[in-house]
Tab-separated table of N, CA and C and ligand atoms in Angstrom:
chain	number	residue	atom	x	y	z
A	137	MET	N	88.669	82.998	100.204
A	137	MET	CA	89.911	82.204	99.755
A	137	MET	C	89.879	82.258	98.250
A	138	ILE	N	91.033	82.718	97.745
A	138	ILE	CA	91.029	82.740	96.146
A	138	ILE	C	91.377	81.478	95.638
A	139	THR	N	90.861	81.326	94.411
A	139	THR	CA	91.153	79.890	93.762
A	139	THR	C	92.587	79.846	93.015
A	140	LYS	N	92.973	78.730	92.677
A	140	LYS	CA	94.535	78.657	92.187
A	140	LYS	C	94.515	79.245	90.740
A	141	ASN	N	93.463	79.107	90.007
A	141	ASN	CA	93.399	79.915	88.747
A	141	ASN	C	93.503	81.277	88.848
A	142	MET	N	92.775	82.006	89.862
A	142	MET	CA	92.785	83.375	90.005
A	142	MET	C	94.100	83.773	90.549
A	143	GLU	N	94.672	83.085	91.574
A	143	GLU	CA	96.012	83.149	92.016
A	143	GLU	C	97.056	83.296	90.973
A	144	LYS	N	97.034	82.337	90.073
A	144	LYS	CA	97.897	82.295	88.978
A	144	LYS	C	97.832	83.629	88.100
A	145	ALA	N	96.733	83.901	87.686
A	145	ALA	CA	96.359	85.013	86.904
A	145	ALA	C	96.839	86.398	87.633
A	146	LEU	N	96.638	86.504	88.909
A	146	LEU	CA	96.964	87.672	89.560
A	146	LEU	C	98.480	87.810	89.697
A	147	ASN	N	99.128	86.662	89.939
A	147	ASN	CA	100.613	86.647	90.037
A	147	ASN	C	101.220	87.063	88.645
A	148	GLY	N	100.550	86.720	87.574
A	148	GLY	CA	100.990	86.982	86.248
A	148	GLY	C	100.892	88.477	85.924
A	149	GLN	N	99.743	89.044	86.554
A	149	GLN	CA	99.622	90.635	86.492
A	149	GLN	C	100.520	91.307	87.264
A	150	ILE	N	100.889	90.869	88.518
A	150	ILE	CA	101.917	91.553	89.166
A	150	ILE	C	103.191	91.595	88.472
A	151	ASN	N	103.477	90.422	87.778
A	151	ASN	CA	104.871	90.464	87.045
A	151	ASN	C	104.601	91.633	85.832
A	152	LYS	N	103.473	91.735	85.269
A	152	LYS	CA	103.233	92.732	84.140
A	152	LYS	C	103.450	94.127	84.753
A	153	GLU	N	103.001	94.342	86.001
A	153	GLU	CA	103.015	95.712	86.460
A	153	GLU	C	104.385	96.099	86.994
A	154	PHE	N	105.195	95.049	87.282
A	154	PHE	CA	106.516	95.117	87.624
A	154	PHE	C	107.356	95.512	86.331
A	155	TYR	N	107.056	94.770	85.279
A	155	TYR	CA	107.689	95.034	83.990
A	155	TYR	C	107.307	96.509	83.517
A	156	SER	N	105.948	96.964	83.728
A	156	SER	CA	105.692	98.062	83.362
A	156	SER	C	106.523	99.245	84.004
A	157	ALA	N	106.771	99.011	85.422
A	157	ALA	CA	107.665	99.915	86.066
A	157	ALA	C	109.087	99.986	85.461
A	158	TYR	N	109.535	98.773	85.237
A	158	TYR	CA	110.910	98.700	84.647
A	158	TYR	C	110.978	99.328	83.387
A	159	LEU	N	109.948	99.093	82.427
A	159	LEU	CA	109.853	99.893	81.130
A	159	LEU	C	109.839	101.431	81.215
A	160	TYR	N	109.025	101.880	82.137
A	160	TYR	CA	109.038	103.257	82.315
A	160	TYR	C	110.399	104.023	82.827
A	161	LEU	N	110.972	103.098	83.718
A	161	LEU	CA	112.258	103.633	84.172
A	161	LEU	C	113.278	103.602	83.101
A	162	ALA	N	113.201	102.611	82.165
A	162	ALA	CA	114.088	102.626	81.035
A	162	ALA	C	113.812	103.871	80.022
A	163	MET	N	112.530	104.229	79.906
A	163	MET	CA	112.227	105.226	79.164
A	163	MET	C	112.614	106.573	79.693
A	164	SER	N	112.641	106.671	81.097
A	164	SER	CA	112.946	108.056	81.619
A	164	SER	C	114.490	108.054	81.533
A	165	ALA	N	115.226	107.050	81.597
A	165	ALA	CA	116.675	107.139	81.392
A	165	ALA	C	116.944	107.529	79.869
A	166	TYR	N	116.086	106.976	78.945
A	166	TYR	CA	116.288	107.350	77.631
A	166	TYR	C	116.210	108.862	77.424
A	167	CYS	N	115.127	109.330	78.141
A	167	CYS	CA	114.818	110.851	77.912
A	167	CYS	C	115.876	111.697	78.607
A	168	ASN	N	116.520	111.220	79.691
A	168	ASN	CA	117.547	111.929	80.272
A	168	ASN	C	118.658	111.987	79.467
A	169	LYS	N	118.956	110.810	78.773
A	169	LYS	CA	120.105	110.719	77.803
A	169	LYS	C	119.959	111.860	76.509
A	170	ASN	N	118.603	111.991	76.238
A	170	ASN	CA	118.167	112.939	75.171
A	170	ASN	C	117.784	114.209	75.555
A	171	ALA	N	118.233	114.812	76.866
A	171	ALA	CA	118.055	116.051	77.379
A	171	ALA	C	116.538	116.447	77.180
A	172	MET	N	115.739	115.592	77.628
A	172	MET	CA	114.209	116.075	77.788
A	172	MET	C	113.773	115.710	79.350
A	173	PRO	N	114.144	116.746	80.148
A	173	PRO	CA	113.962	116.444	81.472
A	173	PRO	C	112.485	116.350	81.983
A	174	GLY	N	111.549	117.018	81.141
A	174	GLY	CA	110.164	117.033	81.486
A	174	GLY	C	109.682	115.685	81.129
A	175	CYS	N	110.229	115.050	80.037
A	175	CYS	CA	109.699	113.579	79.601
A	175	CYS	C	110.225	112.576	80.547
A	176	GLU	N	111.493	113.110	81.028
A	176	GLU	CA	112.191	112.110	81.934
A	176	GLU	C	111.238	111.974	83.270
A	177	HIS	N	110.856	113.167	83.723
A	177	HIS	CA	110.007	113.271	84.977
A	177	HIS	C	108.820	112.489	84.765
A	178	TRP	N	108.190	112.698	83.606
A	178	TRP	CA	106.950	112.084	83.343
A	178	TRP	C	106.854	110.591	83.444
A	179	PHE	N	107.994	109.885	82.831
A	179	PHE	CA	108.174	108.581	82.773
A	179	PHE	C	108.456	108.134	84.222
A	180	ARG	N	109.282	108.721	84.899
A	180	ARG	CA	109.718	108.458	86.368
A	180	ARG	C	108.366	108.358	87.101
A	181	THR	N	107.547	109.320	86.987
A	181	THR	CA	106.369	109.285	87.732
A	181	THR	C	105.445	108.102	87.367
A	182	GLN	N	105.446	107.868	86.014
A	182	GLN	CA	104.735	106.697	85.511
A	182	GLN	C	105.213	105.376	86.207
A	183	HIS	N	106.561	105.393	86.332
A	183	HIS	CA	107.118	104.062	86.922
A	183	HIS	C	106.587	104.027	88.429
A	184	ASP	N	106.539	105.289	89.154
A	184	ASP	CA	106.007	105.220	90.529
A	184	ASP	C	104.656	104.717	90.487
A	185	GLU	N	103.788	105.049	89.576
A	185	GLU	CA	102.479	104.743	89.602
A	185	GLU	C	102.378	103.114	89.286
A	186	GLU	N	103.206	102.596	88.484
A	186	GLU	CA	103.126	101.193	88.222
A	186	GLU	C	103.452	100.437	89.344
A	187	VAL	N	104.431	100.903	90.258
A	187	VAL	CA	104.921	100.287	91.620
A	187	VAL	C	103.621	100.223	92.417
A	188	ILE	N	102.836	101.510	92.429
A	188	ILE	CA	101.591	101.384	93.168
A	188	ILE	C	100.542	100.402	92.864
A	189	HIS	N	100.543	100.194	91.361
A	189	HIS	CA	99.527	99.179	90.904
A	189	HIS	C	100.048	97.763	91.319
A	190	MET	N	101.334	97.659	91.159
A	190	MET	CA	101.818	96.349	91.559
A	190	MET	C	101.532	95.944	93.087
A	191	THR	N	101.884	96.873	93.834
A	191	THR	CA	101.748	96.705	95.316
A	191	THR	C	100.252	96.544	95.699
A	192	LYS	N	99.383	97.263	95.027
A	192	LYS	CA	97.866	96.922	95.232
A	192	LYS	C	97.568	95.534	94.975
A	193	MET	N	98.103	94.884	93.905
A	193	MET	CA	97.690	93.659	93.562
A	193	MET	C	98.326	92.594	94.366
A	194	PHE	N	99.685	93.025	94.860
A	194	PHE	CA	100.486	92.098	95.804
A	194	PHE	C	99.754	92.049	97.074
A	195	ASP	N	99.262	93.172	97.680
A	195	ASP	CA	98.531	93.260	98.946
A	195	ASP	C	97.186	92.527	98.898
A	196	TYR	N	96.511	92.736	97.683
A	196	TYR	CA	95.132	92.038	97.604
A	196	TYR	C	95.262	90.430	97.708
A	197	LEU	N	96.272	90.111	96.857
A	197	LEU	CA	96.513	88.498	96.851
A	197	LEU	C	96.750	88.098	98.169
A	198	MET	N	97.777	88.699	98.931
A	198	MET	CA	97.981	88.157	100.325
A	198	MET	C	96.781	88.233	101.291
A	199	GLN	N	96.131	89.368	101.073
A	199	GLN	CA	94.923	89.501	101.926
A	199	GLN	C	93.909	88.598	101.807
A	200	HIS	N	93.790	87.997	100.518
A	200	HIS	CA	92.632	86.859	100.192
A	200	HIS	C	93.283	85.570	100.298
A	201	GLY	N	94.324	85.368	101.015
A	201	GLY	CA	94.764	83.970	101.189
A	201	GLY	C	95.468	83.420	100.099
A	202	GLY	N	95.863	84.275	99.125
A	202	GLY	CA	96.805	83.713	97.931
A	202	GLY	C	98.217	83.699	98.193
A	203	GLU	N	98.786	82.869	97.291
A	203	GLU	CA	100.321	82.825	97.645
A	203	GLU	C	101.047	83.650	96.459
A	204	VAL	N	101.899	84.442	96.933
A	204	VAL	CA	102.439	85.514	95.937
A	204	VAL	C	103.728	84.636	95.367
A	205	HIS	N	103.781	84.661	94.046
A	205	HIS	CA	104.891	84.130	93.424
A	205	HIS	C	105.343	85.069	92.442
A	206	LEU	N	106.685	85.635	92.878
A	206	LEU	CA	107.373	86.645	92.095
A	206	LEU	C	108.050	86.196	90.934
A	207	LEU	N	107.539	86.365	89.783
A	207	LEU	CA	108.130	85.803	88.490
A	207	LEU	C	109.194	86.600	87.921
A	208	GLN	N	110.163	86.161	87.203
A	208	GLN	CA	111.308	86.814	86.569
A	208	GLN	C	110.801	88.085	85.649
A	209	ILE	N	111.418	89.162	85.922
A	209	ILE	CA	111.068	90.439	85.152
A	209	ILE	C	111.926	90.424	83.825
A	210	ASP	N	111.268	90.642	82.722
A	210	ASP	CA	111.903	90.792	81.339
A	210	ASP	C	112.787	92.063	81.304
A	211	GLU	N	113.785	92.080	80.507
A	211	GLU	CA	114.671	93.210	80.435
A	211	GLU	C	114.031	94.194	79.230
A	212	PRO	N	113.816	95.588	79.843
A	212	PRO	CA	113.146	96.458	78.826
A	212	PRO	C	114.278	96.918	77.729
A	213	PRO	N	113.869	97.617	76.649
A	213	PRO	CA	114.883	98.047	75.643
A	213	PRO	C	115.661	99.227	76.395
A	214	VAL	N	116.654	99.636	75.708
A	214	VAL	CA	117.534	100.786	76.128
A	214	VAL	C	117.347	101.889	75.328
A	215	ASP	N	117.175	101.701	73.950
A	215	ASP	CA	117.006	102.772	72.946
A	215	ASP	C	115.573	102.712	72.522
A	216	PHE	N	114.768	103.705	72.372
A	216	PHE	CA	113.353	103.770	71.883
A	216	PHE	C	113.262	104.491	70.650
A	217	GLY	N	114.405	104.843	69.986
A	217	GLY	CA	114.292	105.388	68.643
A	217	GLY	C	114.066	106.886	68.596
A	218	SER	N	113.042	107.447	69.243
A	218	SER	CA	112.864	108.991	69.581
A	218	SER	C	111.919	109.088	70.604
A	219	ILE	N	111.809	110.416	71.027
A	219	ILE	CA	110.752	110.580	72.240
A	219	ILE	C	109.505	110.377	71.726
A	220	LEU	N	109.094	110.629	70.473
A	220	LEU	CA	107.615	110.194	70.071
A	220	LEU	C	107.652	108.749	70.065
A	221	GLN	N	108.566	107.978	69.559
A	221	GLN	CA	108.566	106.491	69.479
A	221	GLN	C	108.352	105.929	71.008
A	222	ALA	N	109.100	106.638	71.919
A	222	ALA	CA	109.034	106.213	73.355
A	222	ALA	C	107.494	106.179	73.855
A	223	PHE	N	106.928	107.322	73.522
A	223	PHE	CA	105.533	107.575	73.998
A	223	PHE	C	104.508	106.527	73.236
A	224	GLU	N	104.948	106.435	72.101
A	224	GLU	CA	104.150	105.395	71.185
A	224	GLU	C	104.204	103.999	71.792
A	225	ALA	N	105.490	103.575	72.274
A	225	ALA	CA	105.713	102.303	72.718
A	225	ALA	C	104.958	102.241	74.284
A	226	SER	N	104.857	103.380	74.865
A	226	SER	CA	104.009	103.300	76.177
A	226	SER	C	102.641	103.214	75.808
A	227	LEU	N	102.075	103.835	74.797
A	227	LEU	CA	100.764	103.788	74.553
A	227	LEU	C	100.271	102.278	74.026
A	228	GLU	N	101.218	101.752	73.296
A	228	GLU	CA	101.037	100.292	72.828
A	228	GLU	C	101.030	99.300	74.112
A	229	HIS	N	101.862	99.747	75.073
A	229	HIS	CA	102.181	98.954	76.339
A	229	HIS	C	100.796	98.995	77.181
A	230	GLU	N	100.344	100.236	77.347
A	230	GLU	CA	99.139	100.397	78.030
A	230	GLU	C	97.929	99.639	77.547
A	231	GLN	N	97.874	99.570	76.142
A	231	GLN	CA	96.823	98.826	75.391
A	231	GLN	C	96.958	97.331	75.817
A	232	PHE	N	98.162	96.939	75.874
A	232	PHE	CA	98.343	95.484	76.118
A	232	PHE	C	98.155	95.145	77.649
A	233	ILE	N	98.308	96.110	78.502
A	233	ILE	CA	97.940	96.051	80.069
A	233	ILE	C	96.437	96.085	80.117
A	234	THR	N	95.789	96.856	79.435
A	234	THR	CA	94.231	96.905	79.317
A	234	THR	C	93.662	95.578	79.012
A	235	LYS	N	94.257	95.000	77.950
A	235	LYS	CA	93.733	93.653	77.455
A	235	LYS	C	93.899	92.600	78.549
A	236	SER	N	95.049	92.703	79.152
A	236	SER	CA	95.532	91.851	80.265
A	236	SER	C	94.425	91.911	81.499
A	237	ILE	N	94.154	93.199	81.843
A	237	ILE	CA	93.230	93.360	82.815
A	237	ILE	C	91.845	92.702	82.591
A	238	ASN	N	91.561	93.011	81.315
A	238	ASN	CA	90.222	92.519	80.885
A	238	ASN	C	90.148	90.926	80.983
A	239	GLU	N	91.303	90.313	80.610
A	239	GLU	CA	91.328	88.864	80.604
A	239	GLU	C	91.359	88.474	82.220
A	240	LEU	N	91.926	89.046	83.004
A	240	LEU	CA	91.930	88.906	84.447
A	240	LEU	C	90.370	88.941	84.908
A	241	LEU	N	89.768	89.793	84.454
A	241	LEU	CA	88.317	89.869	84.868
A	241	LEU	C	87.493	88.705	84.403
A	242	ASP	N	87.902	88.331	83.170
A	242	ASP	CA	87.264	87.197	82.574
A	242	ASP	C	87.429	85.872	83.529
A	243	VAL	N	88.736	85.857	83.986
A	243	VAL	CA	89.012	84.686	84.968
A	243	VAL	C	88.155	84.802	86.190
A	244	ALA	N	88.116	86.087	86.847
A	244	ALA	CA	87.363	86.256	88.028
A	244	ALA	C	85.861	85.852	87.834
A	245	VAL	N	85.342	86.268	86.514
A	245	VAL	CA	83.918	85.891	86.265
A	245	VAL	C	83.871	84.415	86.156
A	246	ALA	N	84.757	83.837	85.454
A	246	ALA	CA	84.550	82.204	85.255
A	246	ALA	C	84.801	81.584	86.673
A	247	GLU	N	85.574	82.165	87.519
A	247	GLU	CA	85.819	81.555	88.911
A	247	GLU	C	84.647	81.936	89.917
A	248	LYS	N	83.677	82.776	89.408
A	248	LYS	CA	82.683	83.253	90.337
A	248	LYS	C	83.210	83.992	91.543
A	249	ASP	N	84.323	84.631	91.336
A	249	ASP	CA	85.081	85.408	92.399
A	249	ASP	C	84.514	86.921	92.275
A	250	HIS	N	83.586	87.130	93.111
A	250	HIS	CA	82.994	88.291	93.152
A	250	HIS	C	83.913	89.506	93.657
A	251	ALA	N	84.602	89.201	94.861
A	251	ALA	CA	85.468	90.148	95.450
A	251	ALA	C	86.612	90.711	94.355
A	252	THR	N	87.144	89.669	93.688
A	252	THR	CA	88.213	90.056	92.722
A	252	THR	C	87.579	90.957	91.554
A	253	GLN	N	86.283	90.498	91.186
A	253	GLN	CA	85.661	91.439	90.140
A	253	GLN	C	85.628	92.846	90.537
A	254	VAL	N	85.247	93.034	91.800
A	254	VAL	CA	85.016	94.446	92.395
A	254	VAL	C	86.349	94.981	92.409
A	255	PHE	N	87.272	94.251	92.971
A	255	PHE	CA	88.758	94.815	92.976
A	255	PHE	C	89.334	95.265	91.691
A	256	LEU	N	88.930	94.585	90.696
A	256	LEU	CA	89.461	94.818	89.369
A	256	LEU	C	88.898	96.074	88.548
A	257	GLN	N	87.702	96.500	89.218
A	257	GLN	CA	87.011	97.667	88.546
A	257	GLN	C	87.873	98.851	88.591
A	258	TRP	N	88.724	99.011	89.712
A	258	TRP	CA	89.475	100.258	89.946
A	258	TRP	C	90.596	100.127	88.780
A	259	PHE	N	91.080	98.974	88.385
A	259	PHE	CA	92.147	98.799	87.400
A	259	PHE	C	91.607	99.171	85.935
A	260	ILE	N	90.346	98.774	85.852
A	260	ILE	CA	89.611	98.943	84.492
A	260	ILE	C	89.408	100.544	84.205
A	261	THR	N	89.014	101.238	85.262
A	261	THR	CA	88.946	102.646	85.246
A	261	THR	C	90.229	103.335	84.977
A	262	GLU	N	91.201	102.852	85.754
A	262	GLU	CA	92.561	103.484	85.709
A	262	GLU	C	93.244	103.207	84.288
A	263	GLN	N	92.893	102.096	83.687
A	263	GLN	CA	93.433	101.885	82.303
A	263	GLN	C	92.962	102.910	81.234
A	264	VAL	N	91.567	103.462	81.504
A	264	VAL	CA	91.062	104.274	80.507
A	264	VAL	C	91.717	105.531	80.617
A	265	GLU	N	92.119	105.927	82.008
A	265	GLU	CA	92.840	107.193	82.017
A	265	GLU	C	94.336	107.266	81.615
A	266	GLU	N	95.117	105.950	81.935
A	266	GLU	CA	96.364	105.752	81.460
A	266	GLU	C	96.410	105.943	79.917
A	267	GLU	N	95.627	105.236	79.215
A	267	GLU	CA	95.563	105.141	77.785
A	267	GLU	C	95.466	106.734	77.327
A	268	ALA	N	94.318	107.305	77.766
A	268	ALA	CA	94.152	108.729	77.412
A	268	ALA	C	95.177	109.589	77.473
A	269	ASN	N	95.738	109.491	78.745
A	269	ASN	CA	97.049	110.332	79.034
A	269	ASN	C	98.129	110.356	78.120
A	270	VAL	N	98.460	109.071	77.770
A	270	VAL	CA	99.644	108.874	76.818
A	270	VAL	C	99.163	109.207	75.370
A	271	LYS	N	98.034	108.959	75.122
A	271	LYS	CA	97.382	109.281	73.678
A	271	LYS	C	97.402	110.792	73.396
A	272	GLU	N	97.213	111.476	74.461
A	272	GLU	CA	97.164	112.929	74.252
A	272	GLU	C	98.636	113.465	74.015
A	273	ILE	N	99.680	112.775	74.698
A	273	ILE	CA	101.007	113.281	74.597
A	273	ILE	C	101.372	112.895	73.194
A	274	VAL	N	101.172	111.534	72.616
A	274	VAL	CA	101.508	111.044	71.365
A	274	VAL	C	100.968	112.055	70.380
A	275	ASP	N	99.649	112.395	70.477
A	275	ASP	CA	98.900	113.417	69.515
A	275	ASP	C	99.799	114.735	69.442
A	276	ARG	N	100.225	115.187	70.380
A	276	ARG	CA	100.853	116.521	70.597
A	276	ARG	C	102.235	116.377	69.928
A	277	LEU	N	102.967	115.351	70.246
A	277	LEU	CA	104.286	115.136	69.709
A	277	LEU	C	104.128	115.012	68.098
A	278	LYS	N	103.069	114.394	67.649
A	278	LYS	CA	103.055	113.988	66.275
A	278	LYS	C	102.750	115.488	65.514
A	279	LEU	N	101.865	116.331	66.292
A	279	LEU	CA	101.584	117.551	65.741
A	279	LEU	C	102.913	118.548	65.573
A	280	VAL	N	103.586	118.405	66.621
A	280	VAL	CA	104.762	119.507	66.565
A	280	VAL	C	105.998	118.832	65.744
A	281	GLY	N	106.091	117.687	65.431
A	281	GLY	CA	107.199	116.982	64.558
A	281	GLY	C	108.457	117.477	65.054
A	282	ASP	N	109.351	117.933	64.192
A	282	ASP	CA	110.709	118.341	64.591
A	282	ASP	C	110.880	119.716	65.018
A	283	ASN	N	109.771	120.463	65.427
A	283	ASN	CA	109.986	121.774	65.886
A	283	ASN	C	110.516	121.791	67.196
A	284	GLY	N	111.769	122.243	67.329
A	284	GLY	CA	112.418	122.242	68.663
A	284	GLY	C	111.824	123.100	69.745
A	285	ALA	N	111.329	124.252	69.387
A	285	ALA	CA	110.792	125.035	70.343
A	285	ALA	C	109.542	124.440	70.875
A	286	ALA	N	108.738	123.925	70.082
A	286	ALA	CA	107.388	123.372	70.387
A	286	ALA	C	107.741	122.213	71.357
A	287	LEU	N	108.796	121.351	70.852
A	287	LEU	CA	109.026	120.226	71.820
A	287	LEU	C	109.589	120.587	73.055
A	288	MET	N	110.292	121.600	73.251
A	288	MET	CA	110.730	122.192	74.477
A	288	MET	C	109.530	122.566	75.361
A	289	MET	N	108.459	123.154	74.806
A	289	MET	CA	107.258	123.613	75.450
A	289	MET	C	106.495	122.318	76.040
A	290	ILE	N	106.184	121.227	75.206
A	290	ILE	CA	105.834	119.969	75.653
A	290	ILE	C	106.543	119.445	76.705
A	291	ASP	N	107.859	119.453	76.627
A	291	ASP	CA	108.678	118.927	77.802
A	291	ASP	C	108.463	119.738	79.019
A	292	ASP	N	108.408	121.075	78.989
A	292	ASP	CA	108.224	121.866	80.075
A	292	ASP	C	106.879	121.516	80.765
A	293	LYS	N	105.815	121.236	79.886
A	293	LYS	CA	104.413	120.857	80.497
A	293	LYS	C	104.465	119.565	81.151
A	294	LEU	N	105.251	118.495	80.570
A	294	LEU	CA	105.233	117.305	81.137
A	294	LEU	C	106.156	117.203	82.543
A	295	SER	N	106.942	118.291	82.704
A	295	SER	CA	107.743	118.461	83.989
A	295	SER	C	106.789	118.679	85.123
A	296	LEU	N	105.646	119.211	84.812
A	296	LEU	CA	104.773	119.539	85.828
A	296	LEU	C	103.769	118.472	86.354
A	297	ARG	N	104.069	117.252	85.874
A	297	ARG	CA	103.209	116.035	86.249
A	297	ARG	C	103.432	115.948	87.886
A	298	ALA	N	102.296	115.848	88.690
A	298	ALA	CA	102.341	115.563	89.973
A	298	ALA	C	102.980	114.308	90.382
A	299	ALA	N	103.487	114.165	91.615
A	299	ALA	CA	104.095	112.879	92.153
A	299	ALA	C	102.937	111.788	92.238
A	300	ALA	N	103.327	110.674	92.038
A	300	ALA	CA	102.360	109.582	92.277
A	300	ALA	C	102.301	109.308	93.700
A	301	THR	N	101.173	109.202	94.171
A	301	THR	CA	100.928	108.700	95.585
A	301	THR	C	99.758	107.819	95.730
A	302	VAL	N	99.690	107.066	96.608
A	302	VAL	CA	98.670	106.056	96.782
A	302	VAL	C	97.271	106.803	96.773
A	303	ALA	N	97.242	107.884	97.569
A	303	ALA	CA	96.036	108.597	97.772
A	303	ALA	C	95.564	109.199	96.434
A	304	ALA	N	96.473	109.718	95.671
A	304	ALA	CA	96.157	110.527	94.350
A	304	ALA	C	95.635	109.298	93.285
A	305	ASP	N	96.309	108.078	93.447
A	305	ASP	CA	96.067	107.132	92.570
A	305	ASP	C	94.529	106.636	92.766
A	306	GLU	N	94.157	106.780	94.115
A	306	GLU	CA	92.871	106.251	94.548
A	306	GLU	C	91.857	107.326	94.165
A	307	GLY	N	92.192	108.576	93.760
A	307	GLY	CA	91.270	109.700	93.717
A	307	GLY	C	90.459	109.585	92.416
B	198	FEO	FE1	99.564	99.453	85.605
B	198	FEO	FE2	100.205	101.490	83.317
B	198	FEO	O1	99.190	100.103	83.890
């Protein structure tokens, strides 16, 4: 049985994962508007991954006798300034999520909740990957600057991102 403190913290994280999904959906729409279909696809896939993260936490909370409390989701921006700025905002957001997951683990340790500590290990590993993936894209976009041909090549590469699936996310 999960403690009330742990339940509150997990419900807060479910909300952050929902917001992440919302944010990436907004970023995909921004890329669509700016004729970058590969970036649009990349963010859309990132949205799908966030839904998987949210569902994982939602299921875990119910499975361990916690009460799900779905909080209000904030509205994401519409305009991100530029494609580079959208990916920079994504990196900043993932760093925020990493900090939040670490704080969640601190709660699990304080509550002596060993099952949740084990459960959160998956998210800690996932965050390392999420940050690294976005950082690589930010670095490449910075390198090419305003070079249209190079931007199109990056966009083509991002269009190849594989679909998010629960199985792939667990791999
Ligand atoms: Fe669910 Fe991108 O962290």
